[in-house]
Amino acid sequence: MHEMSVALSIVDQVEQAARSRSAHGVRKVRLDIGELAGVVPDALAFCFELACSGTVLQGAELVTGFVAGRASCAPCGRAWETGMPPDMICASCRGGATELLSGRELRIAEVHWAADSPGPSPAPAPATLHEES
C-alpha cells in the first residue's frame, strides 16, 4: 500500500520539525492532497494512525484538504478544472499546449503542536512531500 510510505514520510518530516523545536507532541497535521496525486485520503488516514504509534505524533489528528486539478492553455490563456481522469485539451481552442497548474500536491500545510511544546501553535511544517511517479 503506497499510502503507508506517504504516512511514514509525513511522520518522519514532522518528527524532524518537532526535534528542531523541542516539541513534546503534535495535536494535528493538516495535509493538502491534490486530486491527481494518486493518494486515497481514507487509506492514508488509516496508515497515518499506524505510522504515528510510538512517536511524538501518537494520537495526532490528520486533516486532509482537497486541491483540485487545474490546467491552463498556453495559446489562448484559458484555465479550467481538469477533473479526474484529467481533461488536458482546451475546450476553447482545442489546443493541446496545456500546463498543469495544480492537483499533484502532497504537502504538509500545517502542524499544531501540543500545548506543552514551546512556540506558537499552529506552526507551518518545514517541508513539502515530493512523490516519485
XYZ file of C-alpha atoms in Angstrom:
133
model
C 0.000 0.000 0.000
C 1.652 3.204 -1.184
C -0.267 5.312 1.369
C 1.831 3.700 4.134
C 5.049 5.065 2.618
C 3.393 8.505 2.381
C 2.278 8.276 6.034
C 5.775 7.248 7.156
C 7.265 10.191 5.252
C 4.824 12.615 6.906
C 5.668 11.242 10.351
C 9.411 11.454 9.641
C 9.220 15.087 8.491
C 7.043 16.192 11.398
C 9.291 14.361 13.892
C 12.316 16.234 12.461
C 10.455 19.530 12.884
C 9.439 18.542 16.425
C 13.065 17.808 17.372
C 14.243 21.151 15.986
C 11.556 22.952 18.049
C 11.962 20.745 21.137
C 8.249 19.972 20.792
C 6.840 17.281 23.055
C 3.831 16.329 20.976
C 1.623 17.004 17.984
C -2.134 17.564 18.128
C -2.946 17.871 14.432
C -1.348 17.679 10.993
C -3.070 19.314 8.026
C -2.143 17.894 4.638
C -3.067 19.230 1.185
C -3.748 16.391 -1.264
C -4.094 17.085 -4.968
C -6.870 15.445 -6.939
C -4.242 13.970 -9.286
C -1.737 12.911 -6.597
C -2.896 9.297 -6.582
C -3.472 9.211 -2.823
C -6.664 7.853 -1.237
C -7.362 10.048 1.829
C -9.188 7.322 3.815
C -6.363 4.826 3.244
C -3.817 7.492 4.193
C -5.695 8.284 7.423
C -5.624 4.586 8.391
C -1.895 4.317 7.627
C -1.141 7.615 9.394
C -2.631 6.332 12.643
C -0.434 3.209 12.455
C 2.681 5.187 11.490
C 2.236 7.580 14.445
C 2.281 4.814 17.035
C 5.205 5.255 19.435
C 6.210 8.672 18.049
C 5.628 12.286 19.125
C 2.667 12.182 16.735
C 0.873 9.393 18.601
C -2.786 10.403 18.863
C -2.411 13.276 16.382
C -5.332 14.033 14.101
C -4.767 14.043 10.324
C -6.857 16.612 8.456
C -6.753 16.489 4.666
C -7.575 19.302 2.287
C -8.552 18.750 -1.344
C -6.662 20.573 -4.127
C -8.475 20.459 -7.475
C -6.603 19.658 -10.648
C -6.326 22.819 -12.773
C -4.742 23.376 -16.171
C -4.173 26.330 -18.472
C -3.850 26.705 -22.231
C -0.712 28.480 -23.483
C -2.199 29.692 -26.819
C -5.487 31.175 -25.532
C -4.847 31.582 -21.776
C -7.982 29.730 -20.636
C -7.776 27.913 -17.272
C -10.073 25.082 -16.128
C -10.514 22.290 -13.611
C -9.242 19.101 -15.169
C -11.397 16.623 -13.282
C -10.405 13.002 -12.883
C -9.331 11.499 -15.189
C -7.765 14.805 -16.212
C -9.017 16.599 -19.323
C -5.944 18.350 -20.688
C -7.439 19.562 -24.008
C -8.578 23.196 -24.077
C -12.325 23.431 -24.706
C -11.960 26.937 -26.201
C -9.310 26.427 -28.871
C -8.930 22.610 -28.709
C -5.217 23.200 -28.235
C -3.034 20.650 -26.543
C -0.311 23.057 -25.419
C -1.531 22.965 -21.845
C 0.159 23.177 -18.476
C -0.954 21.528 -15.254
C -1.264 24.271 -12.625
C -2.354 22.252 -9.594
C -3.614 18.887 -8.494
C -0.437 16.874 -7.881
C 0.247 18.432 -4.456
C 1.029 16.329 -1.447
C 2.093 18.912 1.104
C 2.204 19.290 4.861
C 0.328 22.567 5.185
C 0.217 22.990 8.951
C 1.242 21.328 12.205
C -0.470 22.067 15.523
C 1.990 21.348 18.318
C 0.891 20.069 21.730
C 0.136 22.788 24.288
C 3.232 21.950 26.357
C 5.558 22.495 23.369
C 7.436 25.789 23.077
C 6.447 28.384 20.497
C 3.180 29.387 18.894
C 0.643 26.880 17.649
C -0.245 26.209 14.840
C 3.105 26.327 13.093
C 3.882 25.501 9.479
C 5.885 22.380 8.802
C 9.275 22.802 7.186
C 8.862 20.697 4.060
C 6.679 19.532 1.208
C 6.347 15.858 0.432
C 7.581 15.019 -3.027
C 6.325 11.798 -4.571
C 8.119 9.723 -7.105
C 5.854 8.941 -10.042
